Short mmCIF file of C-alpha atoms in Angstrom, two decimals:
data_model
loop_
_atom_site.label_atom_id
_atom_site.label_comp_id
_atom_site.label_asym_id
_atom_site.label_seq_id
_atom_site.Cartn_x
_atom_site.Cartn_y
_atom_site.Cartn_z
CA MET A 111 43.37 -3.88 -4.94
CA ALA A 112 42.41 -3.54 -8.59
CA THR A 113 40.81 -7.00 -8.39
CA GLN A 114 38.85 -6.03 -5.31
CA GLU A 115 37.59 -2.87 -6.99
CA ARG A 116 36.55 -4.88 -10.01
CA GLY A 117 34.74 -7.26 -7.65
CA THR A 118 32.87 -4.40 -5.96
CA ARG A 119 31.93 -3.01 -9.36
CA SER A 120 30.60 -6.40 -10.56
CA ARG A 121 28.63 -6.83 -7.35
CA HIS A 122 27.08 -3.40 -7.77
CA SER A 123 26.39 -4.04 -11.44
CA ILE A 124 24.62 -7.32 -10.58
CA LEU A 125 22.51 -5.64 -7.91
CA GLU A 126 21.48 -2.80 -10.18
CA SER A 127 20.65 -5.11 -13.10
CA ALA A 128 18.76 -7.48 -10.82
CA ALA A 129 16.87 -4.54 -9.33
CA ARG A 130 15.69 -3.44 -12.78
CA VAL A 131 14.57 -6.99 -13.62
CA PHE A 132 12.75 -7.43 -10.27
CA ASP A 133 11.17 -3.97 -10.58
CA GLU A 134 9.88 -4.72 -14.09
CA ARG A 135 8.83 -8.36 -13.73
CA GLY A 136 8.48 -9.10 -10.03
CA TYR A 137 10.49 -11.71 -8.14
CA ASP A 138 8.90 -14.90 -9.46
CA ALA A 139 9.00 -13.94 -13.13
CA ALA A 140 12.61 -12.72 -12.94
CA SER A 141 15.31 -15.24 -13.93
CA THR A 142 19.07 -15.22 -13.38
CA ASN A 143 19.33 -15.41 -17.19
CA ASP A 144 17.54 -12.04 -17.47
CA ILE A 145 19.92 -10.63 -14.88
CA LEU A 146 23.01 -12.05 -16.61
CA ALA A 147 21.87 -10.69 -19.97
CA ARG A 148 21.88 -7.18 -18.50
CA THR A 149 25.22 -7.37 -16.70
CA GLY A 150 27.22 -9.03 -19.47
CA LEU A 151 28.91 -11.15 -16.77
CA THR A 152 29.37 -14.92 -16.91
CA ARG A 153 27.22 -17.21 -14.80
CA GLY A 154 30.37 -18.09 -12.85
CA ALA A 155 30.99 -14.43 -12.00
CA LEU A 156 27.35 -14.04 -10.90
CA TYR A 157 27.51 -17.08 -8.61
CA HIS A 158 30.83 -15.87 -7.20
CA HIS A 159 28.89 -12.92 -5.70
CA PHE A 160 25.45 -14.41 -5.13
CA PRO A 161 24.69 -18.13 -4.85
CA SER A 162 21.05 -17.70 -5.89
CA LYS A 163 18.31 -15.33 -7.02
CA GLU A 164 17.15 -15.25 -3.42
CA ALA A 165 20.59 -14.09 -2.23
CA ILE A 166 20.35 -11.14 -4.64
CA ALA A 167 16.89 -10.27 -3.32
CA VAL A 168 18.19 -10.36 0.27
CA ALA A 169 20.96 -7.92 -0.70
CA LEU A 170 18.38 -5.61 -2.32
CA VAL A 171 16.26 -5.58 0.84
CA THR A 172 19.37 -4.63 2.82
CA ALA A 173 19.99 -1.79 0.38
CA HIS A 174 16.50 -0.50 1.26
CA SER A 175 17.59 -0.04 4.85
CA GLU A 176 20.79 1.73 3.79
CA ALA A 177 18.70 4.17 1.76
CA LEU A 178 16.94 5.41 4.89
CA VAL A 179 19.17 8.40 5.49
CA VAL A 180 18.02 10.22 8.61
CA PRO A 181 18.20 13.96 7.91
CA ASP A 182 19.87 16.09 10.57
CA ARG A 183 17.26 18.63 11.69
CA ALA A 184 16.85 20.52 14.95
CA VAL A 185 13.08 19.91 14.79
CA LYS A 186 12.73 16.12 14.82
CA LEU A 187 9.24 16.08 13.27
CA GLN A 188 10.78 17.97 10.35
CA ALA A 189 13.39 15.21 10.14
CA VAL A 190 10.61 12.59 9.85
CA ILE A 191 8.82 14.58 7.14
CA ASP A 192 12.05 15.12 5.20
CA LEU A 193 12.98 11.44 5.56
CA THR A 194 9.74 10.47 3.82
CA LEU A 195 10.01 13.21 1.17
CA GLU A 196 13.61 12.28 0.35
CA PHE A 197 12.70 8.58 0.22
CA ALA A 198 9.82 9.51 -2.13
CA GLN A 199 12.20 11.36 -4.44
CA ARG A 200 14.72 8.50 -4.46
CA LEU A 201 11.92 6.02 -5.25
CA GLN A 202 11.28 7.97 -8.45
CA HIS A 203 14.70 7.12 -9.86
CA ASP A 204 16.64 4.56 -7.84
CA PRO A 205 16.13 1.06 -9.35
CA VAL A 206 17.50 -0.68 -6.24
CA LEU A 207 14.98 1.09 -3.99
CA ARG A 208 12.09 0.50 -6.40
CA ALA A 209 12.88 -3.21 -6.52
CA SER A 210 13.20 -3.46 -2.74
CA VAL A 211 9.77 -1.86 -2.33
CA ARG A 212 8.19 -4.19 -4.88
CA LEU A 213 9.79 -7.16 -3.07
CA ALA A 214 8.24 -5.92 0.18
CA VAL A 215 4.76 -5.35 -1.20
CA GLU A 216 4.13 -8.40 -3.39
CA GLN A 217 3.53 -11.92 -2.11
CA THR A 218 6.03 -14.08 -3.97
CA SER A 219 8.05 -17.23 -3.39
CA PHE A 220 10.84 -14.99 -1.96
CA SER A 221 10.98 -16.26 1.59
CA ARG A 222 12.53 -13.45 3.63
CA PRO A 223 10.29 -12.20 6.44
CA PRO A 224 7.95 -9.75 4.70
CA GLN A 225 8.07 -7.50 7.77
CA THR A 226 11.68 -6.50 7.08
CA ALA A 227 11.05 -3.42 4.95
CA TYR A 228 8.29 -2.14 7.26
CA GLU A 229 10.47 -2.64 10.31
CA GLN A 230 13.51 -0.92 8.86
CA SER A 231 11.48 2.17 8.00
CA GLY A 232 9.53 1.96 11.24
CA ALA A 233 12.66 1.84 13.41
CA ALA A 234 14.09 4.99 11.81
CA ILE A 235 10.80 6.90 12.18
CA LEU A 236 10.08 5.70 15.72
CA ALA A 237 13.54 6.82 16.89
CA LEU A 238 12.91 10.30 15.48
CA LEU A 239 9.40 10.50 16.99
CA ARG A 240 10.86 9.58 20.40
CA GLN A 241 13.28 12.48 20.12
CA ALA A 242 10.45 14.73 18.91
CA GLU A 243 8.41 13.72 21.94
CA GLU A 244 11.31 14.50 24.31
CA GLN A 245 11.63 17.92 22.68
CA GLY A 246 7.94 18.65 23.27
CA GLU A 247 6.98 18.57 19.60
CA ILE A 248 4.25 15.91 19.93
CA LEU A 249 0.67 16.49 21.11
CA PRO A 250 -0.02 15.03 24.56
CA GLY A 251 -1.71 11.62 24.44
CA VAL A 252 -0.32 10.62 21.05
CA ASP A 253 0.87 6.99 20.87
CA ILE A 254 4.08 7.34 18.86
CA GLN A 255 4.21 3.64 18.04
CA GLU A 256 0.75 4.00 16.49
CA ALA A 257 1.89 7.15 14.67
CA THR A 258 4.88 5.24 13.28
CA SER A 259 2.73 2.38 11.94
CA THR A 260 0.32 4.87 10.42
CA ILE A 261 3.12 6.77 8.66
CA VAL A 262 4.80 3.60 7.34
CA GLY A 263 1.51 2.03 6.22
CA ALA A 264 0.21 5.20 4.58
CA PHE A 265 3.52 5.75 2.78
CA THR A 266 3.40 2.19 1.42
CA GLY A 267 -0.03 2.68 -0.11
CA LEU A 268 0.57 6.21 -1.35
CA GLN A 269 3.66 5.11 -3.28
CA LEU A 270 1.71 2.21 -4.82
CA MET A 271 -1.09 4.52 -5.90
CA SER A 272 1.38 7.09 -7.22
CA GLN A 273 3.15 4.39 -9.21
CA VAL A 274 -0.11 3.39 -10.89
CA TYR A 275 -1.19 6.96 -11.67
CA SER A 276 2.08 8.69 -12.56
CA ASN A 277 4.97 6.19 -12.32
CA ARG A 278 5.69 8.01 -9.02
CA ALA A 279 6.06 11.48 -10.59
CA ASP A 280 3.44 12.84 -8.15
CA LEU A 281 4.70 10.90 -5.11
CA PRO A 282 6.33 13.83 -3.24
CA GLU A 283 3.08 15.83 -3.61
CA ARG A 284 1.00 12.91 -2.32
CA ILE A 285 3.33 12.52 0.68
CA GLY A 286 3.16 16.28 1.33
CA ALA A 287 -0.66 16.15 1.27
CA PHE A 288 -0.63 13.21 3.69
CA TRP A 289 1.51 15.21 6.12
CA ARG A 290 -0.75 18.26 5.96
CA PHE A 291 -3.67 16.06 7.04
CA MET A 292 -1.65 14.09 9.60
CA LEU A 293 0.25 16.87 11.38
CA PRO A 294 -2.66 18.58 13.19
CA GLY A 295 -3.27 15.25 14.97
CA LEU A 296 0.42 14.77 15.78
CA ALA A 297 2.28 18.07 16.29
CA THR A 298 1.83 20.69 18.99
CA PRO A 299 -0.11 23.71 17.67
CA GLY A 300 2.85 26.07 18.13
CA LEU A 301 5.02 23.94 15.86
CA LEU A 302 2.44 23.37 13.11
CA GLY A 303 3.04 26.57 11.16
CA ARG A 304 6.80 26.02 11.17
CA LEU A 305 6.82 22.58 9.52
CA HIS A 306 7.47 22.29 5.78
CA THR A 307 5.68 19.54 3.85
CA THR A 308 7.08 20.19 0.40
CA VAL A 309 10.35 19.04 -1.09
CA THR A 310 11.84 22.53 -1.24
CA VAL A 311 13.25 22.57 2.24
CA PRO A 312 15.17 25.78 2.94
CA ALA A 313 18.92 25.33 2.89
CA GLU A 314 19.33 26.22 6.55
CA ASP A 315 18.15 23.73 9.14
CA VAL A 316 14.66 24.52 10.45
CA MET B 51 -35.81 -21.14 -13.49
CA ALA B 52 -34.10 -24.06 -11.79
CA THR B 53 -31.51 -24.03 -14.59
CA GLN B 54 -30.96 -20.32 -14.17
CA GLU B 55 -30.49 -20.71 -10.43
CA ARG B 56 -28.01 -23.49 -11.01
CA GLY B 57 -26.20 -21.20 -13.46
CA THR B 58 -26.01 -18.38 -10.91
CA ARG B 59 -24.74 -20.81 -8.30
CA SER B 60 -22.02 -22.13 -10.62
CA ARG B 61 -20.97 -18.60 -11.53
CA HIS B 62 -20.73 -17.67 -7.87
CA SER B 63 -18.87 -20.89 -7.07
CA ILE B 64 -16.34 -20.16 -9.85
CA LEU B 65 -15.81 -16.60 -8.62
CA GLU B 66 -15.30 -17.67 -5.04
CA SER B 67 -12.92 -20.52 -5.96
CA ALA B 68 -11.00 -18.28 -8.33
CA ALA B 69 -10.81 -15.60 -5.64
CA ARG B 70 -9.21 -18.06 -3.21
CA VAL B 71 -6.71 -19.17 -5.84
CA PHE B 72 -5.84 -15.57 -6.83
CA ASP B 73 -5.61 -14.53 -3.18
CA GLU B 74 -3.22 -17.39 -2.36
CA ARG B 75 -1.06 -17.47 -5.50
CA GLY B 76 -1.50 -14.15 -7.28
CA TYR B 77 -2.85 -13.73 -10.80
CA ASP B 78 0.10 -15.04 -12.82
CA ALA B 79 0.65 -18.20 -10.79
CA ALA B 80 -3.07 -19.08 -10.71
CA SER B 81 -4.28 -21.49 -13.42
CA THR B 82 -7.77 -22.37 -14.60
CA ASN B 83 -6.90 -25.96 -13.60
CA ASP B 84 -6.45 -24.84 -9.98
CA ILE B 85 -9.80 -23.06 -10.17
CA LEU B 86 -11.56 -26.07 -11.75
CA ALA B 87 -10.13 -28.39 -9.10
CA ARG B 88 -11.81 -26.30 -6.41
CA THR B 89 -15.20 -25.95 -8.05
CA GLY B 90 -15.64 -29.54 -9.20
CA LEU B 91 -17.09 -28.18 -12.47
CA THR B 92 -16.09 -29.29 -15.96
CA ARG B 93 -13.92 -27.09 -18.16
CA GLY B 94 -16.95 -26.67 -20.44
CA ALA B 95 -19.05 -25.34 -17.56
CA LEU B 96 -16.26 -22.93 -16.59
CA TYR B 97 -15.92 -21.57 -20.12
CA HIS B 98 -19.68 -21.24 -20.37
CA HIS B 99 -19.46 -18.55 -17.67
CA PHE B 100 -16.01 -17.09 -18.29
CA PRO B 101 -14.06 -17.37 -21.55
CA SER B 102 -10.68 -16.87 -19.83
CA LYS B 103 -8.79 -16.38 -16.56
CA GLU B 104 -8.77 -12.68 -17.36
CA ALA B 105 -12.59 -12.60 -17.60
CA ILE B 106 -12.78 -14.06 -14.09
CA ALA B 107 -10.41 -11.40 -12.80
CA VAL B 108 -12.49 -8.66 -14.41
CA ALA B 109 -15.58 -10.02 -12.63
CA LEU B 110 -13.69 -10.04 -9.32
CA VAL B 111 -12.68 -6.40 -9.75
CA THR B 112 -16.33 -5.53 -10.37
CA ALA B 113 -17.24 -7.38 -7.17
CA HIS B 114 -14.85 -5.02 -5.35
CA SER B 115 -16.96 -2.06 -6.41
CA GLU B 116 -20.17 -3.80 -5.33
CA ALA B 117 -18.65 -4.36 -1.88
CA LEU B 118 -18.37 -0.62 -1.30
CA VAL B 119 -21.63 -0.23 0.59
CA VAL B 120 -22.10 3.41 1.53
CA PRO B 121 -23.45 3.53 5.09
CA ASP B 122 -26.44 5.78 5.68
CA ARG B 123 -25.36 8.30 8.32
CA ALA B 124 -26.58 11.81 9.09
CA VAL B 125 -22.95 12.91 9.61
CA LYS B 126 -21.25 12.25 6.28
CA LEU B 127 -17.72 12.12 7.71
CA GLN B 128 -18.98 9.32 9.94
CA ALA B 129 -20.24 7.57 6.80
CA VAL B 130 -16.73 7.77 5.28
CA ILE B 131 -15.13 6.41 8.46
CA ASP B 132 -17.67 3.58 8.70
CA LEU B 133 -17.26 2.76 5.00
CA THR B 134 -13.54 2.17 5.58
CA LEU B 135 -14.06 0.25 8.84
CA GLU B 136 -16.69 -2.01 7.30
CA PHE B 137 -14.50 -2.60 4.25
CA ALA B 138 -11.64 -3.46 6.63
CA GLN B 139 -13.81 -6.02 8.41
CA ARG B 140 -14.98 -7.58 5.15
CA LEU B 141 -11.38 -7.81 3.93
CA GLN B 142 -10.65 -10.05 6.91
CA HIS B 143 -13.01 -12.76 5.69
CA ASP B 144 -14.34 -12.19 2.17
CA PRO B 145 -12.19 -14.12 -0.36
CA VAL B 146 -13.62 -12.19 -3.32
CA LEU B 147 -12.64 -8.86 -1.78
CA ARG B 148 -9.20 -10.11 -0.74
CA ALA B 149 -8.52 -11.30 -4.28
CA SER B 150 -9.74 -8.06 -5.84
CA VAL B 151 -7.39 -6.07 -3.58
CA ARG B 152 -4.43 -8.31 -4.43
CA LEU B 153 -5.26 -7.91 -8.14
CA ALA B 154 -5.24 -4.14 -7.66
CA VAL B 155 -1.96 -3.98 -5.75
CA GLU B 156 0.32 -6.38 -7.63
CA GLN B 157 1.80 -5.78 -11.06
CA THR B 158 0.85 -8.84 -13.10
CA SER B 159 0.04 -9.74 -16.68
CA PHE B 160 -3.65 -8.99 -15.90
CA SER B 161 -4.27 -6.11 -18.26
CA ARG B 162 -7.22 -4.22 -16.79
CA PRO B 163 -6.45 -0.59 -15.96
CA PRO B 164 -4.79 -0.78 -12.53
CA GLN B 165 -6.55 2.45 -11.52
CA THR B 166 -9.96 0.72 -11.38
CA ALA B 167 -9.93 -0.30 -7.72
CA TYR B 168 -8.58 3.08 -6.57
CA GLU B 169 -11.16 4.93 -8.62
CA GLN B 170 -14.10 2.88 -7.40
CA SER B 171 -13.19 3.52 -3.77
CA GLY B 172 -12.25 7.12 -4.50
CA ALA B 173 -15.58 7.91 -6.17
CA ALA B 174 -17.57 6.62 -3.17
CA ILE B 175 -15.44 8.57 -0.68
CA LEU B 176 -15.34 11.78 -2.71
CA ALA B 177 -19.13 11.82 -3.04
CA LEU B 178 -19.46 11.52 0.75
CA LEU B 179 -16.84 14.21 1.40
CA ARG B 180 -18.71 16.57 -0.96
CA GLN B 181 -21.86 16.06 1.11
CA ALA B 182 -19.83 16.49 4.30
CA GLU B 183 -18.48 19.78 2.95
CA GLU B 184 -21.98 21.01 2.09
CA GLN B 185 -23.08 20.17 5.62
CA GLY B 186 -20.21 22.20 7.10
CA GLU B 187 -18.33 19.22 8.49
CA ILE B 188 -15.02 19.95 6.72
CA LEU B 189 -12.38 22.46 7.83
CA PRO B 190 -12.15 25.51 5.56
CA GLY B 191 -9.37 25.28 2.99
CA VAL B 192 -9.33 21.49 2.81
CA ASP B 193 -9.01 20.10 -0.73
CA ILE B 194 -11.45 17.17 -0.63
CA GLN B 195 -9.98 15.58 -3.75
CA GLU B 196 -6.61 15.52 -1.98
CA ALA B 197 -8.28 14.15 1.17
CA THR B 198 -9.87 11.37 -0.93
CA SER B 199 -6.54 10.33 -2.49
CA THR B 200 -4.89 10.37 0.92
CA ILE B 201 -7.60 8.16 2.44
CA VAL B 202 -7.57 5.66 -0.44
CA GLY B 203 -3.78 5.52 -0.61
CA ALA B 204 -3.32 5.20 3.14
CA PHE B 205 -5.98 2.47 3.35
CA THR B 206 -4.21 0.51 0.59
CA GLY B 207 -0.92 0.49 2.47
CA LEU B 208 -2.41 -0.08 5.91
CA GLN B 209 -4.24 -3.20 4.71
CA LEU B 210 -1.02 -4.51 3.12
CA MET B 211 0.92 -3.96 6.31
CA SER B 212 -1.85 -5.50 8.40
CA GLN B 213 -1.90 -8.54 6.12
CA VAL B 214 1.83 -9.07 6.66
CA TYR B 215 1.69 -8.62 10.43
CA SER B 216 -1.62 -10.24 11.39
CA ASN B 217 -3.33 -11.62 8.27
CA ARG B 218 -5.54 -8.50 8.64
CA ALA B 219 -6.70 -9.31 12.20
CA ASP B 220 -5.54 -5.84 13.34
CA LEU B 221 -6.78 -3.98 10.26
CA PRO B 222 -9.80 -2.24 11.86
CA GLU B 223 -7.54 -0.95 14.66
CA ARG B 224 -4.98 0.34 12.16
CA ILE B 225 -7.73 2.11 10.20
CA GLY B 226 -9.13 3.59 13.43
CA ALA B 227 -5.67 4.90 14.38
CA PHE B 228 -5.27 6.45 10.92
CA TRP B 229 -8.57 8.29 11.35
CA ARG B 230 -7.63 9.63 14.78
CA PHE B 231 -4.52 11.21 13.22
CA MET B 232 -6.29 12.36 10.05
CA LEU B 233 -9.49 13.86 11.45
CA PRO B 234 -8.02 16.95 13.21
CA GLY B 235 -6.75 18.07 9.78
CA LEU B 236 -10.06 17.33 8.08
CA ALA B 237 -13.08 17.83 10.38
CA THR B 238 -14.37 21.02 12.00
CA PRO B 239 -13.39 21.20 15.69
CA GLY B 240 -17.02 21.04 16.89
CA LEU B 241 -17.55 17.72 15.11
CA LEU B 242 -14.29 16.05 16.19
CA GLY B 243 -15.47 14.76 19.57
CA ARG B 244 -18.61 13.27 18.04
CA LEU B 245 -16.91 11.02 15.48
CA HIS B 246 -16.37 7.33 16.24
CA THR B 247 -13.25 5.65 14.88
CA THR B 248 -13.78 2.15 16.21
CA VAL B 249 -15.88 -0.64 14.76
CA THR B 250 -18.45 -0.57 17.55
CA VAL B 251 -20.67 2.10 16.07
CA PRO B 252 -23.77 2.70 18.20
CA ALA B 253 -26.91 1.19 16.74
CA GLU B 254 -28.59 4.56 16.25
CA ASP B 255 -27.32 6.82 13.52
CA VAL B 256 -24.87 9.46 14.80
#
């Protein structure tokens, strides 16, 4: 049991160190030596968990999907907004998430399908928009698949721009602004005034 | 005169070859050898025009700004939409533009301020939105600086996503969809029905 715990801790330590190296240098410039230097583990211990740099990157991309926590909200459009705002906040600090986003955005020799990150986010948002549609929250005539792609694509670019301008400090504000422009073309008029687009969501469910 | 023309042609040939190499491999993996191999020029001829790989990249980023042709439209919001749609179409085929966008989006050792590409696009769009506001095309209460950042950021991510899914074949459609969601939060209701969000803009000015 103690051995297993130690194993889980090493695995996590490798992932977090690798994430910092990938986030700072990008996939191609990162080496397993850099990663080892940060973990203090032996090469043997590293290869016990991950046979290659690519295997580490695959695990990081999976972590991206696990980070997509779907908030429980009665109003499903609010759940979509909060999902993006919470993801924005986690991107400010979480090295694993930052690395997974950089892996998704840059063209490198890392050979996983580059669609993965977009599809993971898209699936979570599309499911919520379907529920929103069933609950009558969506304007008639809106193509929710198109809305999903627009939200995922816009988020991708807004976080890149925010990284360049403020190391993502202003990301939640940029995402909030995006929603204020997007919602009148997406939500029914009666719902519009009830949706929050800032991080300070009231404690009670909307 | 003949010499000068030959010089201009070599310069253009270097830029276009370099753009293809940067677009395919990224800045760090591209070498001046790769670029020379494509131009058929000597190293001396290359250095005559550009003292370094970085100097070529700087010239490519400048080309990005020159590609932002502001369409002449009576309705200034239509000019903004058409600017993005035309840029989307050029991104499908123009190697210089594709390379300049990749240089803007990826974190590499290229040391120019990464804001440059965002600011060039932002300045063109903001100027048009100011005119649109003066002409009464913008909803009251809209912050046009915020609208500009949202448009530039969303475009950046939508073109990345389109590149991954279709090598940018579906980019104009994705940009059109973005505008259909964005415009109800940006344009006055009377104008909404008159704005075109597809590439097939009628020949006469709107």
